[in-house]
Each structure stands twice: as structure tokens, then as C-alpha cells.
Tab-separated table of C-alpha atoms in Angstrom:
chain	number	residue	atom	x	y	z
F	1	UNK	CA	-7.268	-46.466	-90.596
F	2	UNK	CA	-5.812	-44.542	-87.613
F	3	UNK	CA	-4.814	-40.974	-88.183
F	4	UNK	CA	-1.795	-39.762	-86.260
F	5	UNK	CA	-2.027	-36.162	-85.149
F	6	UNK	CA	1.329	-34.458	-85.185
F	7	UNK	CA	1.416	-31.587	-82.651
F	8	UNK	CA	2.247	-28.207	-84.055
F	9	UNK	CA	5.439	-26.546	-82.930
F	10	UNK	CA	3.413	-24.069	-80.830
F	11	UNK	CA	1.735	-26.931	-78.939
F	12	UNK	CA	5.082	-28.583	-78.320
F	13	UNK	CA	6.513	-25.333	-76.977
F	14	UNK	CA	3.529	-24.813	-74.650
F	15	UNK	CA	3.729	-28.384	-73.367
F	16	UNK	CA	7.450	-28.019	-72.698
F	17	UNK	CA	7.167	-24.812	-70.655
F	18	UNK	CA	6.383	-26.464	-67.288
F	19	UNK	CA	9.266	-28.909	-67.750
F	20	UNK	CA	11.659	-26.116	-68.642
F	21	UNK	CA	10.464	-24.132	-65.630
F	22	UNK	CA	11.120	-27.059	-63.328
F	23	UNK	CA	14.590	-27.608	-64.766
F	24	UNK	CA	15.430	-23.923	-64.400
F	25	UNK	CA	14.168	-23.804	-60.816
F	26	UNK	CA	16.170	-26.921	-59.959
F	27	UNK	CA	19.336	-25.515	-61.513
F	28	UNK	CA	19.006	-22.139	-59.791
F	29	UNK	CA	18.196	-23.715	-56.420
F	30	UNK	CA	21.195	-26.029	-56.729
F	31	UNK	CA	23.527	-23.135	-57.506
F	32	UNK	CA	22.066	-21.156	-54.608
F	33	UNK	CA	22.603	-24.062	-52.201
F	34	UNK	CA	26.192	-24.555	-53.399
F	35	UNK	CA	26.925	-20.856	-52.922
F	36	UNK	CA	25.433	-20.866	-49.420
F	37	UNK	CA	27.376	-24.001	-48.509
F	38	UNK	CA	30.623	-22.425	-49.693
F	39	UNK	CA	29.969	-19.290	-47.640
F	40	UNK	CA	29.162	-21.366	-44.538
F	41	UNK	CA	32.330	-23.440	-44.929
F	42	UNK	CA	34.506	-20.356	-45.264
F	43	UNK	CA	32.774	-17.867	-42.973
F	44	UNK	CA	30.320	-19.927	-40.936
F	45	UNK	CA	26.566	-19.558	-40.703
F	46	UNK	CA	25.310	-16.044	-41.481
F	47	UNK	CA	24.175	-14.410	-38.261
F	48	UNK	CA	23.119	-10.873	-39.117
F	49	UNK	CA	19.482	-10.391	-40.059
F	50	UNK	CA	20.093	-8.671	-43.396
F	51	UNK	CA	22.373	-11.427	-44.707
F	52	UNK	CA	19.972	-14.154	-43.630
F	53	UNK	CA	16.993	-12.400	-45.220
F	54	UNK	CA	18.898	-11.892	-48.461
F	55	UNK	CA	19.844	-15.578	-48.605
F	56	UNK	CA	16.249	-16.597	-47.925
F	57	UNK	CA	14.779	-14.194	-50.471
F	58	UNK	CA	17.225	-15.200	-53.192
F	59	UNK	CA	16.517	-18.851	-52.428
F	60	UNK	CA	12.773	-18.273	-52.743
F	61	UNK	CA	13.324	-16.247	-55.901
F	62	UNK	CA	14.997	-19.332	-57.400
F	63	UNK	CA	11.627	-21.098	-57.042
F	64	UNK	CA	9.743	-18.445	-59.043
F	65	UNK	CA	10.889	-18.889	-62.692
F	66	UNK	CA	8.260	-20.562	-64.823
F	67	UNK	CA	5.440	-19.619	-62.457
F	68	UNK	CA	4.633	-16.238	-63.916
F	69	UNK	CA	5.117	-12.691	-62.756
F	70	UNK	CA	2.568	-13.126	-59.977
F	71	UNK	CA	4.891	-15.433	-58.004
F	72	UNK	CA	7.671	-12.829	-57.937
F	73	UNK	CA	5.239	-10.050	-56.999
F	74	UNK	CA	3.771	-12.177	-54.210
F	75	UNK	CA	7.283	-12.869	-52.889
F	76	UNK	CA	7.990	-9.151	-52.612
F	77	UNK	CA	4.565	-8.285	-51.182
F	78	UNK	CA	4.851	-10.908	-48.450
F	79	UNK	CA	8.513	-10.690	-47.512
F	80	UNK	CA	9.579	-7.066	-47.914
F	81	UNK	CA	7.236	-5.743	-45.158
F	82	UNK	CA	8.163	-8.646	-42.858
F	83	UNK	CA	11.867	-8.093	-43.460
F	84	UNK	CA	11.504	-4.352	-42.863
F	85	UNK	CA	9.767	-4.935	-39.519
F	86	UNK	CA	12.474	-7.345	-38.375
F	87	UNK	CA	15.292	-5.033	-39.459
F	88	UNK	CA	13.686	-2.138	-37.579
F	89	UNK	CA	13.411	-4.440	-34.556
F	90	UNK	CA	17.136	-5.223	-34.760
F	91	UNK	CA	18.029	-1.536	-34.988
F	92	UNK	CA	15.780	-0.550	-32.086
F	93	UNK	CA	16.971	-3.482	-29.969
F	94	UNK	CA	20.464	-2.043	-30.050
F	95	UNK	CA	19.128	1.249	-28.665
F	96	UNK	CA	16.953	-0.276	-25.951
F	97	UNK	CA	19.567	0.127	-23.227
F	98	UNK	CA	20.065	3.858	-23.977
F	99	UNK	CA	16.577	4.982	-22.936
F	100	UNK	CA	17.319	5.579	-19.274
F	101	UNK	CA	16.248	2.361	-17.532
F	102	UNK	CA	18.885	1.030	-15.092
F	103	UNK	CA	20.757	-2.091	-16.190
F	104	UNK	CA	20.078	-5.071	-13.921
F	105	UNK	CA	23.267	-7.037	-13.338
F	106	UNK	CA	22.876	-8.799	-9.984
F	107	UNK	CA	19.157	-9.632	-9.898
F	108	UNK	CA	19.021	-12.415	-12.554
F	109	UNK	CA	22.034	-14.093	-10.972
F	110	UNK	CA	20.372	-13.829	-7.558
F	111	UNK	CA	17.258	-15.591	-8.867
F	112	UNK	CA	19.308	-18.504	-10.219
F	113	UNK	CA	21.297	-18.720	-6.989
F	114	UNK	CA	18.125	-18.704	-4.900
F	115	UNK	CA	16.614	-21.560	-6.926
F	116	UNK	CA	19.705	-23.766	-7.364
F	117	UNK	CA	21.932	-22.765	-4.468
F	118	UNK	CA	24.613	-21.753	-6.987
F	119	UNK	CA	24.688	-19.841	-10.240
F	120	UNK	CA	24.405	-22.735	-12.733
F	121	UNK	CA	26.576	-21.062	-15.380
F	122	UNK	CA	29.416	-20.495	-12.932
F	123	UNK	CA	29.145	-24.031	-11.550
F	124	UNK	CA	29.000	-25.685	-14.964
F	125	UNK	CA	32.014	-23.864	-16.331
F	126	UNK	CA	34.019	-24.588	-13.182
F	127	UNK	CA	33.102	-28.277	-12.809
F	128	UNK	CA	32.125	-29.729	-16.197
F	129	UNK	CA	34.882	-30.377	-18.706
F	130	UNK	CA	33.507	-30.073	-22.230
F	131	UNK	CA	35.230	-32.065	-24.997
F	132	UNK	CA	35.806	-30.451	-28.344
F	133	UNK	CA	32.948	-32.247	-30.067
F	134	UNK	CA	30.488	-30.958	-27.472
F	135	UNK	CA	31.782	-27.417	-27.940
F	136	UNK	CA	30.954	-27.853	-31.643
F	137	UNK	CA	27.425	-28.983	-30.752
F	138	UNK	CA	26.954	-25.972	-28.479
F	139	UNK	CA	28.116	-23.573	-31.182
F	140	UNK	CA	25.934	-25.150	-33.855
F	141	UNK	CA	22.884	-25.113	-31.577
F	142	UNK	CA	23.537	-21.501	-30.608
F	143	UNK	CA	24.145	-20.386	-34.201
F	144	UNK	CA	21.088	-22.250	-35.489
F	145	UNK	CA	18.977	-19.513	-33.900
F	146	UNK	CA	19.874	-17.211	-36.768
F	147	UNK	CA	18.755	-19.563	-39.555
F	148	UNK	CA	16.125	-22.033	-38.297
F	149	UNK	CA	13.269	-19.542	-37.978
F	150	UNK	CA	13.863	-17.978	-41.434
F	151	UNK	CA	14.103	-21.455	-42.981
F	152	UNK	CA	10.797	-22.481	-41.414
F	153	UNK	CA	9.234	-19.259	-42.666
F	154	UNK	CA	10.534	-20.001	-46.162
F	155	UNK	CA	9.242	-23.573	-46.125
F	156	UNK	CA	5.797	-22.503	-44.974
F	157	UNK	CA	5.640	-19.757	-47.596
F	158	UNK	CA	6.282	-22.308	-50.324
F	159	UNK	CA	3.785	-24.875	-49.030
F	160	UNK	CA	1.066	-23.208	-46.954
F	161	UNK	CA	0.725	-19.430	-46.971
F	162	UNK	CA	-2.043	-19.456	-44.342
F	163	UNK	CA	0.322	-21.142	-41.886
F	164	UNK	CA	3.081	-18.810	-43.054
F	165	UNK	CA	0.995	-15.772	-42.137
F	166	UNK	CA	0.297	-17.164	-38.669
F	167	UNK	CA	3.942	-18.019	-38.051
F	168	UNK	CA	5.066	-14.618	-39.370
F	169	UNK	CA	2.664	-12.985	-36.902
F	170	UNK	CA	4.196	-15.075	-34.109
F	171	UNK	CA	7.729	-14.063	-35.129
F	172	UNK	CA	6.847	-10.377	-35.166
F	173	UNK	CA	4.841	-10.621	-31.932
F	174	UNK	CA	7.638	-12.441	-30.093
F	175	UNK	CA	10.245	-9.967	-31.335
F	176	UNK	CA	8.155	-6.993	-30.187
F	177	UNK	CA	7.481	-8.588	-26.789
F	178	UNK	CA	11.206	-9.087	-26.338
F	179	UNK	CA	11.947	-5.508	-27.392
F	180	UNK	CA	9.478	-4.052	-24.901
F	181	UNK	CA	11.073	-6.102	-22.132
F	182	UNK	CA	14.582	-5.013	-23.121
F	183	UNK	CA	13.484	-1.383	-22.884
F	184	UNK	CA	11.764	-1.774	-19.517
F	185	UNK	CA	14.215	-4.233	-17.979
F	186	UNK	CA	17.707	-4.215	-19.521
F	187	UNK	CA	19.679	-7.057	-17.947
F	188	UNK	CA	23.274	-8.257	-18.217
F	189	UNK	CA	24.094	-11.844	-19.243
F	190	UNK	CA	26.416	-14.006	-17.101
F	191	UNK	CA	29.581	-13.264	-19.110
F	192	UNK	CA	29.071	-9.524	-18.628
F	193	UNK	CA	28.181	-9.866	-14.941
F	194	UNK	CA	31.386	-11.863	-14.440
F	195	UNK	CA	33.454	-9.100	-16.052
F	196	UNK	CA	31.958	-6.675	-13.547
F	197	UNK	CA	32.774	-8.981	-10.638
F	198	UNK	CA	29.144	-9.625	-9.695
F	199	UNK	CA	29.430	-13.429	-10.105
F	200	UNK	CA	32.302	-15.897	-10.350
F	201	UNK	CA	34.431	-16.529	-13.403
F	202	UNK	CA	32.428	-17.032	-16.601
F	203	UNK	CA	33.669	-17.075	-20.176
F	204	UNK	CA	31.663	-16.653	-23.368
F	205	UNK	CA	31.971	-20.035	-25.100
F	206	UNK	CA	29.160	-19.823	-27.666
F	207	UNK	CA	31.579	-19.499	-30.591
F	208	UNK	CA	34.312	-21.904	-29.476
F	209	UNK	CA	33.086	-24.702	-31.719
F	210	UNK	CA	34.083	-22.840	-34.879
F	211	UNK	CA	37.749	-23.103	-33.881
F	212	UNK	CA	37.282	-26.830	-33.243
F	213	UNK	CA	35.923	-27.125	-36.790
F	214	UNK	CA	38.896	-25.222	-38.189
F	215	UNK	CA	36.771	-22.178	-39.044
F	216	UNK	CA	38.276	-19.321	-37.010
F	217	UNK	CA	36.873	-16.724	-39.408
F	218	UNK	CA	33.390	-18.025	-38.631
F	219	UNK	CA	34.047	-17.446	-34.947
F	220	UNK	CA	35.305	-13.943	-35.655
F	221	UNK	CA	32.178	-13.238	-37.700
F	222	UNK	CA	29.946	-14.462	-34.868
F	223	UNK	CA	31.769	-12.353	-32.286
F	224	UNK	CA	31.524	-9.307	-34.546
F	225	UNK	CA	27.782	-9.842	-34.838
F	226	UNK	CA	27.452	-10.272	-31.080
F	227	UNK	CA	29.351	-7.048	-30.549
F	228	UNK	CA	26.977	-5.068	-32.752
F	229	UNK	CA	23.820	-5.776	-30.728
F	230	UNK	CA	22.602	-4.720	-27.309
F	231	UNK	CA	24.733	-6.592	-24.721
F	232	UNK	CA	22.145	-6.133	-21.970
F	233	UNK	CA	19.178	-7.672	-23.797
F	234	UNK	CA	19.326	-10.901	-21.827
F	235	UNK	CA	15.791	-11.042	-20.398
F	236	UNK	CA	14.038	-12.887	-21.890
F	237	UNK	CA	16.261	-15.246	-23.870
F	238	UNK	CA	14.938	-14.917	-27.421
F	239	UNK	CA	17.277	-17.733	-28.477
F	240	UNK	CA	15.233	-19.985	-26.202
F	241	UNK	CA	11.962	-18.316	-27.150
F	242	UNK	CA	12.388	-18.928	-30.869
F	243	UNK	CA	13.627	-22.488	-30.338
F	244	UNK	CA	10.490	-23.220	-28.304
F	245	UNK	CA	8.291	-21.435	-30.862
F	246	UNK	CA	9.794	-23.507	-33.692
F	247	UNK	CA	9.137	-26.616	-31.620
F	248	UNK	CA	5.502	-25.704	-30.941
F	249	UNK	CA	4.783	-24.811	-34.565
F	250	UNK	CA	6.705	-27.828	-35.829
F	251	UNK	CA	4.712	-30.203	-33.641
F	252	UNK	CA	1.567	-29.085	-35.467
F	253	UNK	CA	3.171	-29.907	-38.820
F	254	UNK	CA	5.001	-33.227	-38.418
F	255	UNK	CA	3.538	-36.703	-38.036
F	256	UNK	CA	6.457	-39.016	-37.277
F	257	UNK	CA	7.627	-39.672	-33.720
F	258	UNK	CA	11.311	-39.116	-34.494
F	259	UNK	CA	10.464	-35.682	-35.872
F	260	UNK	CA	8.626	-34.763	-32.691
F	261	UNK	CA	11.521	-36.034	-30.581
F	262	UNK	CA	13.964	-33.966	-32.639
F	263	UNK	CA	11.880	-30.805	-32.205
F	264	UNK	CA	11.610	-31.250	-28.444
F	265	UNK	CA	15.328	-32.067	-28.207
F	266	UNK	CA	16.129	-28.834	-30.045
F	267	UNK	CA	13.942	-26.791	-27.699
F	268	UNK	CA	15.745	-28.347	-24.706
F	269	UNK	CA	19.259	-28.196	-26.158
F	270	UNK	CA	19.097	-24.459	-26.810
F	271	UNK	CA	18.704	-23.288	-23.176
F	272	UNK	CA	21.262	-25.873	-21.982
F	273	UNK	CA	23.779	-24.555	-24.519
F	274	UNK	CA	23.004	-20.952	-23.572
F	275	UNK	CA	23.460	-21.517	-19.836
F	276	UNK	CA	26.725	-23.452	-20.209
F	277	UNK	CA	28.200	-21.006	-22.724
F	278	UNK	CA	27.620	-17.988	-20.474
F	279	UNK	CA	25.027	-16.340	-22.684
F	280	UNK	CA	22.030	-16.602	-20.335
F	281	UNK	CA	20.891	-17.491	-16.847
F	282	UNK	CA	18.334	-20.242	-16.352
F	283	UNK	CA	15.701	-17.664	-15.437
F	284	UNK	CA	16.251	-15.939	-18.801
F	285	UNK	CA	15.585	-19.173	-20.665
F	286	UNK	CA	12.480	-19.992	-18.632
F	287	UNK	CA	11.046	-16.558	-19.366
F	288	UNK	CA	11.891	-17.005	-23.044
F	289	UNK	CA	9.957	-20.284	-23.139
F	290	UNK	CA	6.982	-18.629	-21.420
F	291	UNK	CA	7.021	-15.757	-23.922
F	292	UNK	CA	7.025	-18.249	-26.798
F	293	UNK	CA	4.120	-20.192	-25.305
F	294	UNK	CA	2.098	-17.015	-24.748
F	295	UNK	CA	2.649	-15.770	-28.313
F	296	UNK	CA	1.879	-19.201	-29.788
F	297	UNK	CA	-1.375	-19.484	-27.849
F	298	UNK	CA	-2.276	-15.873	-28.581
F	299	UNK	CA	-1.941	-16.215	-32.343
F	300	UNK	CA	-3.340	-19.772	-32.474
F	301	UNK	CA	-6.331	-19.356	-30.175
F	302	UNK	CA	-7.074	-15.720	-29.400
F	303	UNK	CA	-6.573	-14.116	-32.815
F	304	UNK	CA	-9.031	-16.467	-34.625
F	305	UNK	CA	-11.637	-15.839	-31.922
F	306	UNK	CA	-11.197	-12.083	-32.292
F	307	UNK	CA	-11.446	-12.454	-36.065
F	308	UNK	CA	-14.700	-14.398	-35.763
F	309	UNK	CA	-16.100	-11.812	-33.362
F	310	UNK	CA	-15.169	-9.012	-35.748
F	311	UNK	CA	-16.823	-10.915	-38.599
F	312	UNK	CA	-20.039	-11.328	-36.610
F	313	UNK	CA	-19.989	-7.628	-35.715
F	314	UNK	CA	-19.583	-6.686	-39.369
F	315	UNK	CA	-22.451	-9.032	-40.236
F	316	UNK	CA	-24.737	-7.401	-37.674
F	317	UNK	CA	-23.838	-3.945	-38.964
F	318	UNK	CA	-24.455	-5.036	-42.553
F	319	UNK	CA	-27.753	-6.638	-41.551
F	320	UNK	CA	-28.852	-3.510	-39.753
F	321	UNK	CA	-28.002	-1.443	-42.825
F	322	UNK	CA	-30.075	-3.723	-45.057
F	323	UNK	CA	-32.999	-3.591	-42.622
F	324	UNK	CA	-32.975	0.193	-42.491
F	325	UNK	CA	-32.812	0.470	-46.248
F	326	UNK	CA	-35.680	-1.973	-46.705
F	327	UNK	CA	-37.913	-0.221	-44.165
F	328	UNK	CA	-37.178	3.130	-45.704
F	329	UNK	CA	-38.145	1.833	-49.123
F	330	UNK	CA	-41.469	0.538	-47.815
F	331	UNK	CA	-42.191	3.860	-46.155
């Protein structure tokens, strides 16, 4: 005779907790995504650092219910210091051109002219007619700078915190490298040089696509954000730098060919969009790519080697301490 064991109510409740946690996380994440979508449709992609960080943190918080208090604590421990560093970077970047270094307006344009025979931004805007759909692509590529890196950080934090720490170090390192350069070499972008009569006619087209999409308020929001930052922080192009960094890190994560092609296409599309839209010279974008490559190699190759060397040094010191103690005991 088979005896059927009927679970007690307490066992049933315990067994149901993971399922309830999953359902709650799914519901909260869905509501969060709907809210973000609504904001993007009305106002466009968020572009200021604080708004982006808040959206990312609230999205990650939606993945914490049912996983215990430790998950929420870990979220705060990991992200609050990183967010604080990036916010301080944004604030200091806006002050970088007030520290006494002369603003370079003609030199970046002269480099482009020496290499290409013309200033590519001026030539492109004068000779290449851009249809509305391409203006939308340019705006979306340009605006993606503000969200792609935080989204990759969020994805890595959820799946692989070791990779997240390395990528976070790259983000901070690249931001600081850019800040130091802005302080030492403030430089005007093409649209500002054109206003000062240094180069031919150039307009700032990076936000034109929002009007094509019927989202003029999104364009106004983007222009307001652009107006609140340092206008002479053009060298290097951190838009290009972060696109290249995302590409390099992404290539270590993906396996499919189409994913690799998409990453490379993104890294190429960003500088093309920046040059055409009047945001950067070609030389700015090349320097941005070089900065990204240097930071990627530094964190990927140099930092582990330094860590291993420090570990060996600590081991030798510990071994020496043990040896001294042992000899003293024998004496």
C-alpha cells in the first residue's frame, strides 16, 4: 500500500517563494520597461547622467525582490560609488575649460585639412544631402552614447560581476583620461569653430532626427543637455571612445558572427555620425578610439599582471615573516 505524503502548508509556502519572486520580478521589470518606453516616446532618450543612472538602478532594483536583502545591499555597494564617481566627472568636466588653458579652435581643423585636403565636416555638410531617415539614424546613433554603456554595465552586473568590475574600471579610467585631456587641451568642435569663422559653414545636426520622428521635445531635451556641458571638450571624442570600448568588450562576450558585425558597425557608425553632424573632427574620433584601445588593454592585460606581481610580493613578505618567526622560536 502506497502512502501519499501531503505537504504541510509551511512546506507549500516555502516551495512557492521562488516562483512568487520570479513573478514579482517579471511584473516589476515589465512596468519599469513600459515607463521607460513612455518617457522615451514623449521626451526622447534620457541624456543626463543622473537620469540614466536612476533608470538603471531602478531597473536593477526590480530584479532584487525574492533574492534576499543581500541583493539590494550589493546593488547599493556596487553602484552608488560608481555613480558618484561618474557624477563628479560630469561636474568637473564642465569646469575643465575654466582653469586657464587656452582654447584650441583652429588646430584640430588644421589637422583634418592637412590629412584630407578639406575639413571633412564642412565638405560633407556642403556636398552630401542627407534624407530624413538618415538624419534619424544619425540622431539615434549619437544619442545611444548616453544609454549603451550603462545598459552593458547593468547586463554584466546581473550575469558576471567579475566582468562588471573590469568594465566599470574601464569606464572610470576612460572618463578620467578624457577629463585630464580636456583640462590640458580644451578644443572647440566644428560647429563652434564655424560660429567663430575659423572654418566654413557647419551646423549642429546631431538632434535633427527627433524632429523627423515627430519628437521635438526630445530634440529640445538633447539640446538642453548639450548646453549644460563643456562646449570645448572635443578632444578626444568620448562618444567614439565609448562606442569603441563597448565594441571591444562586446567582442569578448558574443559568439555569433552577426553580433560581431553589429558591434563593429556601431563602432564605425558613431564617428561617421559625429563628423557629419558637426560634433567632432576626424582627428577627435581617431584619438577617442586610441584612448579606448589603451584603456581596454590596460585593464585587460596590465592590471592582472600588476595584481599577480602584488600577490607574489605579499607571498614573499608572508614567507619571510614565517621564516623569521620559526628561526626565532628555535633560538
